[in-house]
Every structure is written in C-alpha cells, then in structure tokens.
PDB file of N, CA and C in Angstrom:
ATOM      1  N   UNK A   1     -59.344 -33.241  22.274  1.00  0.00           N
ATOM      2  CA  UNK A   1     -58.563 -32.202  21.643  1.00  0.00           C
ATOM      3  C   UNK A   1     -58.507 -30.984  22.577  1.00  0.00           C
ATOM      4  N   UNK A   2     -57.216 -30.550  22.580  1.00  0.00           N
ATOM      5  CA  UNK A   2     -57.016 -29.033  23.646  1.00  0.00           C
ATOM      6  C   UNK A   2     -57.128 -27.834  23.354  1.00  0.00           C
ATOM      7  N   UNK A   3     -57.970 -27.094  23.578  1.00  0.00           N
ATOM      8  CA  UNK A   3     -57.247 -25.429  22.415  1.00  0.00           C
ATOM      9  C   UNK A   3     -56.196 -24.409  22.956  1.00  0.00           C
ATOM     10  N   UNK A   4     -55.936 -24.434  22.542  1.00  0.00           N
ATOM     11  CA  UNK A   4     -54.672 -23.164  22.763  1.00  0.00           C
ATOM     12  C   UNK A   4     -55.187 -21.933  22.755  1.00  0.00           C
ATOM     13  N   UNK A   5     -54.966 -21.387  23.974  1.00  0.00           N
ATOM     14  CA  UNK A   5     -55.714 -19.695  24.178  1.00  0.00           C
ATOM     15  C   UNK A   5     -54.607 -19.140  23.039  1.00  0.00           C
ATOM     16  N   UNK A   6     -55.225 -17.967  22.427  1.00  0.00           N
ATOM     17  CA  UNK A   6     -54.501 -17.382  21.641  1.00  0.00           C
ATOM     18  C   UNK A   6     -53.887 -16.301  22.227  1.00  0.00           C
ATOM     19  N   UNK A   7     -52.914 -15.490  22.450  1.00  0.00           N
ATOM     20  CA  UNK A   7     -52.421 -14.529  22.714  1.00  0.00           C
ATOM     21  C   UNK A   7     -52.135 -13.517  21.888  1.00  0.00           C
ATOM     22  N   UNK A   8     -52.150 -12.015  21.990  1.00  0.00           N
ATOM     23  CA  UNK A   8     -51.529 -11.106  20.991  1.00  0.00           C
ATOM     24  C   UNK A   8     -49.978 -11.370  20.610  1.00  0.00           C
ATOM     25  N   UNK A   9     -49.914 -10.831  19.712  1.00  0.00           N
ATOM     26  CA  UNK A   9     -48.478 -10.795  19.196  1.00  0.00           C
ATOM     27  C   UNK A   9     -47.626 -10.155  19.833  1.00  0.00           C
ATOM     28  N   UNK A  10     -47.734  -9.235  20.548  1.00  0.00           N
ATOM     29  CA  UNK A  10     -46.586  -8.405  21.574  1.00  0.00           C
ATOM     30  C   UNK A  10     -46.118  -8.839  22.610  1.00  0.00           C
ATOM     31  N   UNK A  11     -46.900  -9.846  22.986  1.00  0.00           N
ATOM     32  CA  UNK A  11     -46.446 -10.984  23.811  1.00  0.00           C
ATOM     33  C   UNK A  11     -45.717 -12.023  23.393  1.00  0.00           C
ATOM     34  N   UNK A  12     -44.925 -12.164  22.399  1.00  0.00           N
ATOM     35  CA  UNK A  12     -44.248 -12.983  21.604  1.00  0.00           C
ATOM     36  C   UNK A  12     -42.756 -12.575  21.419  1.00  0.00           C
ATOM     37  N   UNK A  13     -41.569 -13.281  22.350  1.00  0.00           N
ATOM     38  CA  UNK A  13     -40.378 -12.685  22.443  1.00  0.00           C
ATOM     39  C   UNK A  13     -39.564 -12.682  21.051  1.00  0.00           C
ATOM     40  N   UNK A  14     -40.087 -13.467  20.011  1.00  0.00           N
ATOM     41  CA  UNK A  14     -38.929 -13.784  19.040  1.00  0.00           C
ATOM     42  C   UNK A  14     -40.131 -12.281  18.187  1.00  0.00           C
ATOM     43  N   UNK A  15     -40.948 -11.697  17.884  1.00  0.00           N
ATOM     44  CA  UNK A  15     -41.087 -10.706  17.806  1.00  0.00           C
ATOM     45  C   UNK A  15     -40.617  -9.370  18.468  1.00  0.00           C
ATOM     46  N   UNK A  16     -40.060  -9.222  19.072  1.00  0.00           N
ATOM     47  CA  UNK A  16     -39.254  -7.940  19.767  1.00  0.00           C
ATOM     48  C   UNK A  16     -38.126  -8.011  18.924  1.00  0.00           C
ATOM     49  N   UNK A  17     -37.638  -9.322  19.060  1.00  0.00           N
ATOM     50  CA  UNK A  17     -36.672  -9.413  18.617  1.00  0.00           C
ATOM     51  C   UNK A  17     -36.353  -9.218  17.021  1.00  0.00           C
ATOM     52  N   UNK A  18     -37.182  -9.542  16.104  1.00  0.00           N
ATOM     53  CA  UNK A  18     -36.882  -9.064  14.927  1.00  0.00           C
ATOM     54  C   UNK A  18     -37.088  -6.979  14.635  1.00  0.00           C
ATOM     55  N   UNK A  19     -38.167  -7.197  15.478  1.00  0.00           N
ATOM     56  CA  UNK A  19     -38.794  -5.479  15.352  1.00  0.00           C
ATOM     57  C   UNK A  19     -37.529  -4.717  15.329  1.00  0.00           C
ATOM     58  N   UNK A  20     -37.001  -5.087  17.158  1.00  0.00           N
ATOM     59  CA  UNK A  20     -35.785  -4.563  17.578  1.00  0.00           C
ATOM     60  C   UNK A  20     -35.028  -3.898  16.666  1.00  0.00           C
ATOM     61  N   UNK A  21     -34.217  -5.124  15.807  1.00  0.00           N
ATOM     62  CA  UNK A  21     -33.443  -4.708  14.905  1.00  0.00           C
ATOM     63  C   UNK A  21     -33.292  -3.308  13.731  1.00  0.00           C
ATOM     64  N   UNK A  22     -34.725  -3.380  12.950  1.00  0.00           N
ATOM     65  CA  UNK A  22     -34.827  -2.143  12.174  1.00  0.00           C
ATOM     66  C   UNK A  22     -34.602  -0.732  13.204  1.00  0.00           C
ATOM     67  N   UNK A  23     -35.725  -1.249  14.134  1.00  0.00           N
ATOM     68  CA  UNK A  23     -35.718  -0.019  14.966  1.00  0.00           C
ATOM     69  C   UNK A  23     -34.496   0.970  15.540  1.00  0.00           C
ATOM     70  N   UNK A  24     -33.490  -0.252  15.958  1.00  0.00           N
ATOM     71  CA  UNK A  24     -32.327   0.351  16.584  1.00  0.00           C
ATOM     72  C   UNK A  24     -31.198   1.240  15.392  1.00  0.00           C
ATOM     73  N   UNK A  25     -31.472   0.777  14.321  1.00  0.00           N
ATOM     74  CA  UNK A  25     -30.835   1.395  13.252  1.00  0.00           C
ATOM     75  C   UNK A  25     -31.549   2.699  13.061  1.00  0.00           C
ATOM     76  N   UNK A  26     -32.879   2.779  12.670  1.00  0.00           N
ATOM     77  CA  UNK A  26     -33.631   3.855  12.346  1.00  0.00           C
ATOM     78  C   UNK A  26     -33.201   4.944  13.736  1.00  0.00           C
ATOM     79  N   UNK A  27     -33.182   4.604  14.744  1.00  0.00           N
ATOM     80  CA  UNK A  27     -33.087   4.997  15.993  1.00  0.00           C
ATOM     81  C   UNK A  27     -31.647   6.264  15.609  1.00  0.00           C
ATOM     82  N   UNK A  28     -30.691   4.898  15.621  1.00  0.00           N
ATOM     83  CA  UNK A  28     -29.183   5.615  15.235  1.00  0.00           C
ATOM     84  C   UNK A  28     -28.989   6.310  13.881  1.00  0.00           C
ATOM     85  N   UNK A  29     -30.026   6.311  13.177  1.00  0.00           N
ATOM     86  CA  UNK A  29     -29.891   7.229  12.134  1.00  0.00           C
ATOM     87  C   UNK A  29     -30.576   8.581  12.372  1.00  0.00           C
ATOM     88  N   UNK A  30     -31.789   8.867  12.660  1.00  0.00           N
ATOM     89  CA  UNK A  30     -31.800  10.406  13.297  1.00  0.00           C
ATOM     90  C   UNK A  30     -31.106  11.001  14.399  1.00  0.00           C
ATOM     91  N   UNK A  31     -30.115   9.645  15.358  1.00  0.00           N
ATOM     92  CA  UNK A  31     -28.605  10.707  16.151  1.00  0.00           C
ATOM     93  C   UNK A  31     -27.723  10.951  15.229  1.00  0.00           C
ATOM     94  N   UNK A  32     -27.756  10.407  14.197  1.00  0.00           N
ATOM     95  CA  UNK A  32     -26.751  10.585  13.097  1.00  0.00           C
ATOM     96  C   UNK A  32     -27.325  11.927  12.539  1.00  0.00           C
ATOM     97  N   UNK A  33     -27.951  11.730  12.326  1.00  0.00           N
ATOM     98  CA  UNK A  33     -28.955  13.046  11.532  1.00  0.00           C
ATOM     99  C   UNK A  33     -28.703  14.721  12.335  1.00  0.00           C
ATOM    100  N   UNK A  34     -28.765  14.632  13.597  1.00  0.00           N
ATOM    101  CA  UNK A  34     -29.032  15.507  14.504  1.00  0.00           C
ATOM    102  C   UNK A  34     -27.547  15.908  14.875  1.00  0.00           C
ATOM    103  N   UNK A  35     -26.891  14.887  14.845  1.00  0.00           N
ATOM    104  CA  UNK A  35     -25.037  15.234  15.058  1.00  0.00           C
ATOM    105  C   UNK A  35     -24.760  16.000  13.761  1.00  0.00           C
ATOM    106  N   UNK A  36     -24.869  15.645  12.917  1.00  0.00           N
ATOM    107  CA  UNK A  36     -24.635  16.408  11.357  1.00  0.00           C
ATOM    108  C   UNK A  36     -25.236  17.709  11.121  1.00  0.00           C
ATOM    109  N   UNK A  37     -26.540  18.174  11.905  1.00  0.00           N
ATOM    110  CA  UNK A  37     -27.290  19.338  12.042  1.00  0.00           C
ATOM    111  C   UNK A  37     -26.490  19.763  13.215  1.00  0.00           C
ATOM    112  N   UNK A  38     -26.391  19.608  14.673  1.00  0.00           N
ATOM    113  CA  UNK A  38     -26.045  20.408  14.853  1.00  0.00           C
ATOM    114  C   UNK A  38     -24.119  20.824  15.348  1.00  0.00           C
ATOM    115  N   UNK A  39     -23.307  20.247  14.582  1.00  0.00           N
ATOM    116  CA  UNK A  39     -21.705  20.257  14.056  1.00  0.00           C
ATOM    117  C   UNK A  39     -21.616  20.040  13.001  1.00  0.00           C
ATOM    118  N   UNK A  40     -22.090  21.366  12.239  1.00  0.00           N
ATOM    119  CA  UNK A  40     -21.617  21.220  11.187  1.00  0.00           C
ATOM    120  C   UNK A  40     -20.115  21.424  10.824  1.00  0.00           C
ATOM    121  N   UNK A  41     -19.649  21.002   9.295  1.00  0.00           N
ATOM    122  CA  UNK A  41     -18.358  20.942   9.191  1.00  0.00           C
ATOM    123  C   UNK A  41     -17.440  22.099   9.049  1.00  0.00           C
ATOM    124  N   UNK A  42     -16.209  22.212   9.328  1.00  0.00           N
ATOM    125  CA  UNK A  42     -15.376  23.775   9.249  1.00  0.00           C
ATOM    126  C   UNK A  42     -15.861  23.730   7.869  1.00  0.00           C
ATOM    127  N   UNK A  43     -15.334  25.026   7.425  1.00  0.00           N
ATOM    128  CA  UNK A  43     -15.263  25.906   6.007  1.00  0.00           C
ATOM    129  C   UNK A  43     -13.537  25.828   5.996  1.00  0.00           C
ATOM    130  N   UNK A  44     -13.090  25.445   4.698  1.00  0.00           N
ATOM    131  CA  UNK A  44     -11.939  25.573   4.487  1.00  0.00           C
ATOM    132  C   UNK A  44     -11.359  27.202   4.048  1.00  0.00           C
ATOM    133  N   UNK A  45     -10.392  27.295   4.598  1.00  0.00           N
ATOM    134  CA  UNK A  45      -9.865  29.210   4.607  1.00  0.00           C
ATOM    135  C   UNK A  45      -9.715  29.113   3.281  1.00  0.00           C
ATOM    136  N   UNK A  46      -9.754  30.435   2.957  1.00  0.00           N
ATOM    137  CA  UNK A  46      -9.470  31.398   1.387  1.00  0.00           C
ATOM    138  C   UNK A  46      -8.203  30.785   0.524  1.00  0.00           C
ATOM    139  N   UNK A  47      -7.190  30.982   1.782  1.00  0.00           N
ATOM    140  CA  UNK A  47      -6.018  30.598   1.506  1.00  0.00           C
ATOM    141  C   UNK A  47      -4.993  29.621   1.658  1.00  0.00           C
ATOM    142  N   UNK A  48      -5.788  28.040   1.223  1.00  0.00           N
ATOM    143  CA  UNK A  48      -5.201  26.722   2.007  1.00  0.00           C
ATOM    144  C   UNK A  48      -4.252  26.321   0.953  1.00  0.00           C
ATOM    145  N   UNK A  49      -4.249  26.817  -0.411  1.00  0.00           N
ATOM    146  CA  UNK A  49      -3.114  26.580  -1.357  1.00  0.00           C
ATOM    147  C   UNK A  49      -2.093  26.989  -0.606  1.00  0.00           C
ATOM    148  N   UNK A  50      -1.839  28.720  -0.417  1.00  0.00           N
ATOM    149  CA  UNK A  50      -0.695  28.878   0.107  1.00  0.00           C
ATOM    150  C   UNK A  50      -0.229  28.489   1.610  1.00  0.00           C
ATOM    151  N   UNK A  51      -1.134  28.311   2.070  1.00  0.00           N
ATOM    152  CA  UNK A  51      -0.999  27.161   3.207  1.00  0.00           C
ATOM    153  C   UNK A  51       0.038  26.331   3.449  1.00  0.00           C
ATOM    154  N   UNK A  52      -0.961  25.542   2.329  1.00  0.00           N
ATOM    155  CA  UNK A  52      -0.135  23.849   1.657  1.00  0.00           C
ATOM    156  C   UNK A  52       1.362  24.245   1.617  1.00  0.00           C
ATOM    157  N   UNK A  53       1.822  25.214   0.430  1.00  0.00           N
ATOM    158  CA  UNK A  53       3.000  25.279   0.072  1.00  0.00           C
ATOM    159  C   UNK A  53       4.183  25.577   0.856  1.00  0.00           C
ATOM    160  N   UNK A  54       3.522  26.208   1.989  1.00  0.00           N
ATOM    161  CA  UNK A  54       4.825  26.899   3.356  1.00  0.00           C
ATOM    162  C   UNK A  54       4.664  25.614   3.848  1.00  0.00           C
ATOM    163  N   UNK A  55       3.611  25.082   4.378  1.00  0.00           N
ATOM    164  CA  UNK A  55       3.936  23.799   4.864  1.00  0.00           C
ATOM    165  C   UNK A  55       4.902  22.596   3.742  1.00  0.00           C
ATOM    166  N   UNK A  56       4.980  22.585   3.215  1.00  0.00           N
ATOM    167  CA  UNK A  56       5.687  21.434   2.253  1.00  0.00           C
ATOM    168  C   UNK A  56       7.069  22.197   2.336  1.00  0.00           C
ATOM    169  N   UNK A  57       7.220  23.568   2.179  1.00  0.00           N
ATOM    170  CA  UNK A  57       8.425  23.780   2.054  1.00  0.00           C
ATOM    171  C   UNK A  57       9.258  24.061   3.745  1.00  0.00           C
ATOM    172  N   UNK A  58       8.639  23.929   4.691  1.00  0.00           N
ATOM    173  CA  UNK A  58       9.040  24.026   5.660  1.00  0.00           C
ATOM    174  C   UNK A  58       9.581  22.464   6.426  1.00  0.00           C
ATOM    175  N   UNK A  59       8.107  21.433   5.923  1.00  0.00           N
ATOM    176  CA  UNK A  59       8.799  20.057   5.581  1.00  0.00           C
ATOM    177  C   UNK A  59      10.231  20.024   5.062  1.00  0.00           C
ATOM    178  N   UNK A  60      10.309  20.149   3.801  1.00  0.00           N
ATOM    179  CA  UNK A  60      11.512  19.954   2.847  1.00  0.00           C
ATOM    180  C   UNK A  60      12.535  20.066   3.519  1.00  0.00           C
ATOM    181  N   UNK A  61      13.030  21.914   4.446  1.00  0.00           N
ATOM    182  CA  UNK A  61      13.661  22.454   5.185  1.00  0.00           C
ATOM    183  C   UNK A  61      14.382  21.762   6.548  1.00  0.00           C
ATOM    184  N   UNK A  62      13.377  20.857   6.588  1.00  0.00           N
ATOM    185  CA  UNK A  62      13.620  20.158   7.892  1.00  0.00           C
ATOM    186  C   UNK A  62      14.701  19.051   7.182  1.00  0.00           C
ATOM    187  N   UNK A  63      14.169  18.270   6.304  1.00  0.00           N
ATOM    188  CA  UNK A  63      15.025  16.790   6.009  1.00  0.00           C
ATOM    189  C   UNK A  63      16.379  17.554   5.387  1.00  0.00           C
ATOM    190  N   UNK A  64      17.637  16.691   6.180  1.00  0.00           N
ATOM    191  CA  UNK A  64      18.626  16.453   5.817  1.00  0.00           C
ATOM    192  C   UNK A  64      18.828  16.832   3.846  1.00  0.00           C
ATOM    193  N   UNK A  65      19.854  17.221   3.080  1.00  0.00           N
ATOM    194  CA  UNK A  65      19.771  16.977   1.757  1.00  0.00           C
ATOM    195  C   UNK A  65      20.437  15.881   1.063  1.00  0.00           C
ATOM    196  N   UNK A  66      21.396  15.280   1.985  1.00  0.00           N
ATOM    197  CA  UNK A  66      22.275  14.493   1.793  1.00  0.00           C
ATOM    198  C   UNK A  66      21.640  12.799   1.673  1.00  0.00           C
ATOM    199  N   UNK A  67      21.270  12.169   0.912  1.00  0.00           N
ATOM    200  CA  UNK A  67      20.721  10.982   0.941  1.00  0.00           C
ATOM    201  C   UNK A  67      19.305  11.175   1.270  1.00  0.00           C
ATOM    202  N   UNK A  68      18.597  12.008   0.889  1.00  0.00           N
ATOM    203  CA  UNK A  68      17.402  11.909   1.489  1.00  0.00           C
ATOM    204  C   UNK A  68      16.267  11.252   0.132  1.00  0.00           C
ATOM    205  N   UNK A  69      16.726  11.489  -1.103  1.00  0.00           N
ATOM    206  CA  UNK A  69      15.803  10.741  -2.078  1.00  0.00           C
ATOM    207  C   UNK A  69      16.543   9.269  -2.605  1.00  0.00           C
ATOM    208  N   UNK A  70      17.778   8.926  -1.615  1.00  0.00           N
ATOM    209  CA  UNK A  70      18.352   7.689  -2.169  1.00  0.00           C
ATOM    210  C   UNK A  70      17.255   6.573  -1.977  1.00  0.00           C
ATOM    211  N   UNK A  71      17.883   5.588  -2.473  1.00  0.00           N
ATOM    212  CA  UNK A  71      16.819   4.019  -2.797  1.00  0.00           C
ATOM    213  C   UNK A  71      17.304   3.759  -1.313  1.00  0.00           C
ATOM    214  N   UNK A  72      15.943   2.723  -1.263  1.00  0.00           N
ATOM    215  CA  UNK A  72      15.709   2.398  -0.046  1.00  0.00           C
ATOM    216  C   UNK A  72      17.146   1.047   0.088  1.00  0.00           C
ATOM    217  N   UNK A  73      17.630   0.574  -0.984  1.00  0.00           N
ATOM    218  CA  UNK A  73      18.551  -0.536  -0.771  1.00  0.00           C
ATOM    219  C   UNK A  73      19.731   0.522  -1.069  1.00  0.00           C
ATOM    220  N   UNK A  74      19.638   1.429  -1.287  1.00  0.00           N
ATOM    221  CA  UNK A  74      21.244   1.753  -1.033  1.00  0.00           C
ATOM    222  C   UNK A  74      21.645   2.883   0.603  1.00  0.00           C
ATOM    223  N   UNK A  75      19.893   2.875   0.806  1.00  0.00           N
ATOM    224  CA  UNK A  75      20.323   3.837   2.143  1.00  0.00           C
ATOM    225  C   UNK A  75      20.550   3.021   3.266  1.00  0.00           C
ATOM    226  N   UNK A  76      21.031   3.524   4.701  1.00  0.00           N
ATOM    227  CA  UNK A  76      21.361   2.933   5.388  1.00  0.00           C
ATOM    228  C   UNK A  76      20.571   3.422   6.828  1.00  0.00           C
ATOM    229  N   UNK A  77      20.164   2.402   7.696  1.00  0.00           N
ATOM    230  CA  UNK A  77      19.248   2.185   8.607  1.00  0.00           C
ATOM    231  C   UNK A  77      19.610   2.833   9.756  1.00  0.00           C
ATOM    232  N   UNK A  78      19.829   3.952  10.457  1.00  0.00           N
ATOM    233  CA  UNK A  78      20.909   4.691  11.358  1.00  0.00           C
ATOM    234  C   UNK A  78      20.161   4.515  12.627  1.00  0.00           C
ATOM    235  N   UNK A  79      19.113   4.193  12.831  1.00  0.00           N
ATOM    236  CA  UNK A  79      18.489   3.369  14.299  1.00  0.00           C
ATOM    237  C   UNK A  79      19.499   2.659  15.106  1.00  0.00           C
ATOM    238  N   UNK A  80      20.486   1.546  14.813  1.00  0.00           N
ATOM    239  CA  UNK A  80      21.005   0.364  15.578  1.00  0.00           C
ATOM    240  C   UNK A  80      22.137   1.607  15.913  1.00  0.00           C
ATOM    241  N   UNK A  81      22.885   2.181  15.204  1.00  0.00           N
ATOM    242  CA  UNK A  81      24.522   2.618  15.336  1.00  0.00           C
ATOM    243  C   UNK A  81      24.155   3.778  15.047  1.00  0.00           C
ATOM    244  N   UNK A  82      23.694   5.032  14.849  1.00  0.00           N
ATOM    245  CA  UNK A  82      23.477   6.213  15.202  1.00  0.00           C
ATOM    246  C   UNK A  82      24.660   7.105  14.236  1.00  0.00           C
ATOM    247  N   UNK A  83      25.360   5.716  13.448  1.00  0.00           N
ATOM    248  CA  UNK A  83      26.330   6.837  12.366  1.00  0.00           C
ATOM    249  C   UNK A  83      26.020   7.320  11.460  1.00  0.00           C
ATOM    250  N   UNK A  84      26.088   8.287  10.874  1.00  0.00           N
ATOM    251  CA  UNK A  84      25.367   8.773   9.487  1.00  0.00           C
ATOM    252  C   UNK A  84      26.038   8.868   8.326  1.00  0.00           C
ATOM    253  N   UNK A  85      25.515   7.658   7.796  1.00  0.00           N
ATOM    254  CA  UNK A  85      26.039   7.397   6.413  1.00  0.00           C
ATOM    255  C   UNK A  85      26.991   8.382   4.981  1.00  0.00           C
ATOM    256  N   UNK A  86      27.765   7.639   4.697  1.00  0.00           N
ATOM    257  CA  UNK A  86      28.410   8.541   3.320  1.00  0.00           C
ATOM    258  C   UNK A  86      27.098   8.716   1.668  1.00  0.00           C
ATOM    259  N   UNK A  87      27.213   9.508   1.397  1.00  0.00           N
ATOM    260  CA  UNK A  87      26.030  10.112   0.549  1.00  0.00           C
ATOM    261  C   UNK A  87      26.618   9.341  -0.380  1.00  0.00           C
ATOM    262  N   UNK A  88      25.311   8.162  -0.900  1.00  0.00           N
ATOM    263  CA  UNK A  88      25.428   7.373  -2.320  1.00  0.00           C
ATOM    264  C   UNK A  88      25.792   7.534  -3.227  1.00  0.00           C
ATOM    265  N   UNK A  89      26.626   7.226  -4.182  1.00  0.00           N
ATOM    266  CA  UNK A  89      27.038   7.684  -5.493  1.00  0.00           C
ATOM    267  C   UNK A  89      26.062   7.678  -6.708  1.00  0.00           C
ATOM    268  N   UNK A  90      25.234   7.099  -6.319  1.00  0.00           N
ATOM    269  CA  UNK A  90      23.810   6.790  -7.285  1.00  0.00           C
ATOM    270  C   UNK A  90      22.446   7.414  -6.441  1.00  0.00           C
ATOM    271  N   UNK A  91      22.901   8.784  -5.967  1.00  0.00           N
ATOM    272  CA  UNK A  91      21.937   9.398  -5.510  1.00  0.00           C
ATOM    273  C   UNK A  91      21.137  10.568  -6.403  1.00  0.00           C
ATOM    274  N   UNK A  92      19.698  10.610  -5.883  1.00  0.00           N
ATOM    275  CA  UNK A  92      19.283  11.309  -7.236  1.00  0.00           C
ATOM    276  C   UNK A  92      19.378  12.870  -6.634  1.00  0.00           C
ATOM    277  N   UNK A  93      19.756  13.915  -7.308  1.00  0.00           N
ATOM    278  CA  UNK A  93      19.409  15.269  -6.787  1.00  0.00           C
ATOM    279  C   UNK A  93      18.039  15.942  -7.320  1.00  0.00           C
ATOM    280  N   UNK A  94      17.614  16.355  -6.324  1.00  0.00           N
ATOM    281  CA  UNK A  94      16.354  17.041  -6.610  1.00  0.00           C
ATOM    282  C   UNK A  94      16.380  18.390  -7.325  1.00  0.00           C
TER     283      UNK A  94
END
C-alpha cells in the first residue's frame, strides 16, 4: 500500500478557482461602492418643470402642422421622393 503525502489546500488549483469567484465580485463591489462615493449624482434645478415645458413647446414649434398627428396608414413616407404630401382629410387637429 502507498501513502499519499498530504498537501495544504492552497496548493489545490480547483480551489482558487472556486474562492476566485466570490472574491472578484466582492472585489467589484467596493469599486462600485467608491465610484458612487466619490461622483455623486447632479441635483436636479429648482426649475425643471418649466424647463420641461419650453422644451416641449419649442419641440412642437419645430414639427410641421400639416399632417403631423395623421395615422400612420394614411401618412405618407417622403424619404424615397422628397414630395410633401396633401394634408389628410381624416386628420386629427390638435
């Protein structure tokens, strides 16, 4: 019968290998931790309602009025031919 010298466990590759795993997470969670400490997030301004609203209405300002809330099957695709369509008769006004 033979004996087998025993060795420590740290000498054992399929042990690194499980350790590894938790570790590298725990690892990436206090850079996570430390990115969040030190960038923290903006503060939103006083005044982002009225913000919002110049922006939406400056949107609005921009689009065409003519066919712009028509159905998608009655509007027409002006990419290929660059003509711009006659305003739907079943168009809704805003």
């Amino acid at each position: 019968m033979t004996t087998q010298k025993t060795q420590p466990w740290w000498k054992f590759g399929h042990v690194w290998l499980v350790i590894s795993g938790p570790l590298v997470v725990v690892v990436a969670g206090f850079f996570t931790l430390y990115l969040a400490v030190r960038t923290p997030d903006p503060l939103v301004t006083e005044d982002y309602y009225r913000k919002g609203i110049e922006i939406n209405r400056t949107l609005g300002a921009d689009r065409p009025a003519t066919g712009s809330l028509a159905p998608a099957i009655a509007a027409r695709n002006h990419a290929a031919t660059g003509v711009v369509a006659e305003k739907p008769a079943a168009a809704v006004k805003p």
